[in-house]
Amino acid sequence: MPSPRRVSDATLPLSVSDEVSALAPGFGHLAVTAYGLTNGPSDEAGSALLDDAARRLARRLDGRAPQDDPHMAAWRAAYTAFGSKPSRTRNSAEALAKRALADGGLPRINRLVDLYNAVSVAHLLPVGGEDLDRIQGGMRLIRATGDEPFATAAGGEDVIEYPDAGEVVWCDDEGVTCRRWNWRQGTRTRLTEDSVNALFLLERMAPMPLDDLTAAGTELAEALQKACPDARIEIGDVRTR
């Protein structure tokens, strides 16, 4: 089985706009790209990872609420800075953490989503996954004009929504892929059971040490390699722009 390979740049161009950098100078991200994955329905291995992640989170918080962790407090401050109410639209790590600590536990989605959700919960760090074959051009983190289309679903139907002006969004050449930084992923680029090539994006705010971000990325890459032994896994450098 090959080992994950470290690369200086992700195959897919990723950039952070000056406006976002000014809004949150403590932001950093790391990309893990994977080629030749085998996805499918949730399985026992993924379920075990999610259960272990919930236990690791509980030890980390030691009785505190997720929003009281310094890293989550920094994300809340960033959301407030672009006009979003962090208690209503939580960053993805805080939302998953609350579910992990609740009686119902974490949802099971599919093998790949379960895997990156487990890393997110264990490290209390926003992690997202995108289907590389569905991304158009590079990915950019910007403050939206409000005209960018966002493909989502409502009431069982496919719909197009638009972000608020000034909202922080990830987008590609076709439109928004994730609203309010990492609050809600779009349907167009999400990982499905048919996905083969993927981009996993890990996002950090100061005061989380950059070494902790790197450790989470390494854990994700190694878990992907174990789950998909024939895949090619690449770990990028930590980036702030």
Tab-separated table of C-alpha atoms in Angstrom:
chain	number	residue	atom	x	y	z
A	1	MET	CA	0.000	0.000	0.000
A	2	PRO	CA	1.501	3.395	-0.942
A	3	SER	CA	1.859	6.179	1.610
A	4	PRO	CA	0.324	9.662	1.240
A	5	ARG	CA	2.672	12.002	-0.610
A	6	ARG	CA	3.438	15.574	0.459
A	7	VAL	CA	3.287	18.188	-2.294
A	8	SER	CA	3.969	21.927	-2.241
A	9	ASP	CA	0.779	22.853	-4.099
A	10	ALA	CA	-2.607	21.244	-4.553
A	11	THR	CA	-3.391	20.148	-8.094
A	12	LEU	CA	-6.504	22.316	-7.987
A	13	PRO	CA	-5.718	26.043	-7.606
A	14	LEU	CA	-6.963	27.435	-4.270
A	15	SER	CA	-6.907	31.102	-3.313
A	16	VAL	CA	-8.103	33.416	-0.542
A	17	SER	CA	-9.133	36.959	-1.472
A	18	ASP	CA	-7.591	40.030	0.135
A	19	GLU	CA	-10.993	40.920	1.617
A	20	VAL	CA	-11.217	37.583	3.442
A	21	SER	CA	-7.606	37.780	4.603
A	22	ALA	CA	-8.291	41.223	6.084
A	23	LEU	CA	-11.430	39.929	7.770
A	24	ALA	CA	-9.700	36.936	9.373
A	25	PRO	CA	-5.893	37.232	9.393
A	26	GLY	CA	-5.658	34.095	11.551
A	27	PHE	CA	-7.165	31.868	8.856
A	28	GLY	CA	-5.233	28.984	7.327
A	29	HIS	CA	-6.156	25.994	5.190
A	30	LEU	CA	-4.663	22.724	4.064
A	31	ALA	CA	-5.740	20.612	1.097
A	32	VAL	CA	-5.641	16.827	0.787
A	33	THR	CA	-6.319	15.586	-2.743
A	34	ALA	CA	-7.138	11.999	-3.585
A	35	TYR	CA	-7.352	10.124	-6.882
A	36	GLY	CA	-8.806	6.691	-7.529
A	37	LEU	CA	-10.988	6.491	-4.426
A	38	THR	CA	-13.659	3.867	-3.871
A	39	ASN	CA	-16.710	5.297	-2.159
A	40	GLY	CA	-19.901	3.527	-1.161
A	41	PRO	CA	-22.494	3.279	1.592
A	42	SER	CA	-21.470	3.793	5.205
A	43	ASP	CA	-19.811	0.729	6.687
A	44	GLU	CA	-18.686	-0.627	10.053
A	45	ALA	CA	-15.171	0.802	9.719
A	46	GLY	CA	-16.477	4.322	9.150
A	47	SER	CA	-18.986	3.961	11.957
A	48	ALA	CA	-16.195	2.937	14.323
A	49	LEU	CA	-14.170	6.010	13.297
A	50	LEU	CA	-17.133	8.284	14.016
A	51	ASP	CA	-17.724	6.701	17.429
A	52	ASP	CA	-14.037	7.052	18.311
A	53	ALA	CA	-14.057	10.683	17.140
A	54	ALA	CA	-16.989	11.457	19.449
A	55	ARG	CA	-15.051	9.984	22.380
A	56	ARG	CA	-11.939	12.027	21.482
A	57	LEU	CA	-14.061	15.176	21.287
A	58	ALA	CA	-15.621	14.537	24.697
A	59	ARG	CA	-12.152	14.156	26.241
A	60	ARG	CA	-10.975	17.348	24.537
A	61	LEU	CA	-13.906	19.431	25.732
A	62	ASP	CA	-13.950	17.905	29.236
A	63	GLY	CA	-17.498	19.032	29.927
A	64	ARG	CA	-17.368	22.351	28.059
A	65	ALA	CA	-19.773	23.203	25.251
A	66	PRO	CA	-18.165	23.188	21.763
A	67	GLN	CA	-18.612	26.952	21.368
A	68	ASP	CA	-16.510	27.510	24.502
A	69	ASP	CA	-13.424	25.983	22.896
A	70	PRO	CA	-10.995	28.783	21.878
A	71	HIS	CA	-10.872	27.564	18.281
A	72	MET	CA	-14.657	27.600	17.943
A	73	ALA	CA	-14.779	31.021	19.613
A	74	ALA	CA	-12.403	32.302	16.908
A	75	TRP	CA	-14.662	30.915	14.190
A	76	ARG	CA	-17.662	32.586	15.821
A	77	ALA	CA	-15.817	35.898	15.789
A	78	ALA	CA	-15.053	35.486	12.081
A	79	TYR	CA	-18.697	34.709	11.289
A	80	THR	CA	-19.816	37.766	13.245
A	81	ALA	CA	-17.306	39.887	11.320
A	82	PHE	CA	-18.997	39.201	7.979
A	83	GLY	CA	-22.501	39.656	9.374
A	84	SER	CA	-23.549	36.074	10.104
A	85	LYS	CA	-25.073	35.026	13.429
A	86	PRO	CA	-22.837	32.166	14.635
A	87	SER	CA	-25.508	30.622	16.866
A	88	ARG	CA	-27.878	30.355	13.888
A	89	THR	CA	-25.401	29.392	11.167
A	90	ARG	CA	-22.654	27.460	12.934
A	91	ASN	CA	-19.380	26.561	11.284
A	92	SER	CA	-19.339	22.913	10.220
A	93	ALA	CA	-17.069	21.707	13.044
A	94	GLU	CA	-19.236	23.221	15.782
A	95	ALA	CA	-22.412	21.857	14.194
A	96	LEU	CA	-20.947	18.341	13.946
A	97	ALA	CA	-19.580	18.543	17.484
A	98	LYS	CA	-23.000	19.346	18.890
A	99	ARG	CA	-24.453	16.333	17.076
A	100	ALA	CA	-21.608	14.113	18.258
A	101	LEU	CA	-22.369	15.001	21.884
A	102	ALA	CA	-26.154	14.618	21.525
A	103	ASP	CA	-28.055	11.401	22.157
A	104	GLY	CA	-28.559	10.695	18.445
A	105	GLY	CA	-24.853	10.913	17.684
A	106	LEU	CA	-23.248	11.610	14.315
A	107	PRO	CA	-25.032	10.878	11.033
A	108	ARG	CA	-23.748	8.199	8.668
A	109	ILE	CA	-23.628	9.539	5.082
A	110	ASN	CA	-21.230	7.487	2.957
A	111	ARG	CA	-17.722	6.060	3.384
A	112	LEU	CA	-15.798	9.193	2.393
A	113	VAL	CA	-18.021	11.709	4.149
A	114	ASP	CA	-18.014	9.608	7.321
A	115	LEU	CA	-14.223	9.517	7.212
A	116	TYR	CA	-13.686	13.261	6.913
A	117	ASN	CA	-16.455	13.994	9.415
A	118	ALA	CA	-14.614	11.796	11.912
A	119	VAL	CA	-11.423	13.841	11.472
A	120	SER	CA	-13.408	17.074	11.815
A	121	VAL	CA	-14.991	15.985	15.086
A	122	ALA	CA	-11.829	14.483	16.581
A	123	HIS	CA	-9.833	17.677	15.916
A	124	LEU	CA	-12.725	20.167	16.286
A	125	LEU	CA	-11.760	21.542	12.893
A	126	PRO	CA	-13.910	22.334	9.832
A	127	VAL	CA	-13.256	19.754	7.098
A	128	GLY	CA	-15.048	19.592	3.756
A	129	GLY	CA	-14.957	17.255	0.799
A	130	GLU	CA	-15.551	18.150	-2.857
A	131	ASP	CA	-15.793	15.989	-5.958
A	132	LEU	CA	-12.806	17.091	-8.056
A	133	ASP	CA	-14.508	16.042	-11.277
A	134	ARG	CA	-17.396	18.443	-10.633
A	135	ILE	CA	-15.344	21.533	-9.776
A	136	GLN	CA	-15.049	24.061	-12.599
A	137	GLY	CA	-11.708	25.880	-12.600
A	138	GLY	CA	-10.021	26.738	-9.308
A	139	MET	CA	-11.570	27.266	-5.877
A	140	ARG	CA	-11.654	30.753	-4.361
A	141	LEU	CA	-12.612	32.002	-0.908
A	142	ILE	CA	-14.236	35.405	-1.425
A	143	ARG	CA	-16.781	37.843	-0.071
A	144	ALA	CA	-19.792	37.337	-2.303
A	145	THR	CA	-21.451	40.007	-4.413
A	146	GLY	CA	-24.775	38.225	-3.926
A	147	ASP	CA	-25.098	37.267	-7.600
A	148	GLU	CA	-23.269	33.929	-7.433
A	149	PRO	CA	-25.578	30.896	-7.887
A	150	PHE	CA	-25.633	28.217	-5.203
A	151	ALA	CA	-27.121	24.812	-6.070
A	152	THR	CA	-28.888	23.244	-3.105
A	153	ALA	CA	-32.052	21.323	-2.251
A	154	ALA	CA	-35.220	22.373	-0.436
A	155	GLY	CA	-38.301	20.287	0.171
A	156	GLY	CA	-36.839	17.461	-1.884
A	157	GLU	CA	-36.394	19.701	-4.945
A	158	ASP	CA	-33.256	21.105	-6.552
A	159	VAL	CA	-33.152	24.888	-6.178
A	160	ILE	CA	-30.752	27.762	-6.824
A	161	GLU	CA	-30.115	30.208	-4.010
A	162	TYR	CA	-27.831	33.232	-3.754
A	163	PRO	CA	-25.559	34.278	-0.895
A	164	ASP	CA	-25.903	37.554	0.948
A	165	ALA	CA	-23.700	40.380	-0.284
A	166	GLY	CA	-20.482	40.315	1.742
A	167	GLU	CA	-20.961	36.715	2.855
A	168	VAL	CA	-17.771	34.620	2.848
A	169	VAL	CA	-18.130	31.755	0.371
A	170	TRP	CA	-16.049	29.176	-1.439
A	171	CYS	CA	-16.742	29.248	-5.169
A	172	ASP	CA	-15.487	27.983	-8.504
A	173	ASP	CA	-16.091	29.222	-12.053
A	174	GLU	CA	-19.710	27.981	-12.005
A	175	GLY	CA	-20.837	29.375	-8.672
A	176	VAL	CA	-20.767	28.914	-4.912
A	177	THR	CA	-19.691	25.514	-3.615
A	178	CYS	CA	-20.078	26.282	0.101
A	179	ARG	CA	-21.964	29.104	1.805
A	180	ARG	CA	-20.964	31.070	4.896
A	181	TRP	CA	-17.402	29.770	4.781
A	182	ASN	CA	-18.148	26.144	5.660
A	183	TRP	CA	-21.727	26.231	6.928
A	184	ARG	CA	-23.571	24.586	4.037
A	185	GLN	CA	-22.116	22.677	1.099
A	186	GLY	CA	-23.813	22.793	-2.278
A	187	THR	CA	-25.219	19.753	-4.017
A	188	ARG	CA	-23.297	20.242	-7.267
A	189	THR	CA	-19.835	19.300	-5.951
A	190	ARG	CA	-20.592	17.183	-2.896
A	191	LEU	CA	-19.137	13.699	-2.597
A	192	THR	CA	-21.515	10.946	-3.662
A	193	GLU	CA	-21.125	7.180	-3.681
A	194	ASP	CA	-19.948	7.506	-7.300
A	195	SER	CA	-17.142	9.974	-6.527
A	196	VAL	CA	-13.643	8.821	-7.495
A	197	ASN	CA	-11.436	11.921	-7.172
A	198	ALA	CA	-11.778	14.345	-4.287
A	199	LEU	CA	-10.485	17.496	-2.641
A	200	PHE	CA	-10.606	17.619	1.158
A	201	LEU	CA	-10.183	21.058	2.683
A	202	LEU	CA	-9.224	21.553	6.334
A	203	GLU	CA	-9.694	25.083	7.737
A	204	ARG	CA	-8.192	26.627	10.861
A	205	MET	CA	-8.367	29.889	12.764
A	206	ALA	CA	-5.770	31.151	15.229
A	207	PRO	CA	-5.222	30.232	18.054
A	208	MET	CA	-5.165	26.643	16.729
A	209	PRO	CA	-1.453	25.874	16.128
A	210	LEU	CA	-0.504	25.270	12.508
A	211	ASP	CA	1.077	21.987	13.599
A	212	ASP	CA	-2.360	20.820	14.747
A	213	LEU	CA	-3.768	21.585	11.292
A	214	THR	CA	-0.948	19.582	9.705
A	215	ALA	CA	-1.564	16.685	12.102
A	216	ALA	CA	-5.253	16.594	11.194
A	217	GLY	CA	-4.405	16.604	7.488
A	218	THR	CA	-1.961	13.743	7.956
A	219	GLU	CA	-4.540	11.736	9.904
A	220	LEU	CA	-7.098	12.268	7.151
A	221	ALA	CA	-4.641	11.287	4.408
A	222	GLU	CA	-3.589	8.126	6.230
A	223	ALA	CA	-7.207	7.151	6.881
A	224	LEU	CA	-8.049	7.648	3.197
A	225	GLN	CA	-5.052	5.520	2.194
A	226	LYS	CA	-6.127	2.754	4.562
A	227	ALA	CA	-9.714	2.839	3.304
A	228	CYS	CA	-8.653	3.000	-0.376
A	229	PRO	CA	-5.240	1.260	-0.641
A	230	ASP	CA	-4.920	1.788	-4.398
A	231	ALA	CA	-5.679	5.525	-4.309
A	232	ARG	CA	-3.085	8.277	-4.749
A	233	ILE	CA	-3.236	10.659	-1.787
A	234	GLU	CA	-1.442	14.020	-1.703
A	235	ILE	CA	-1.078	16.395	1.261
A	236	GLY	CA	-0.498	20.063	0.460
A	237	ASP	CA	1.223	22.735	2.506
A	238	VAL	CA	-0.605	24.939	4.997
A	239	ARG	CA	-1.764	28.104	3.206
A	240	THR	CA	-3.144	31.439	4.357
A	241	ARG	CA	-3.773	32.901	0.867
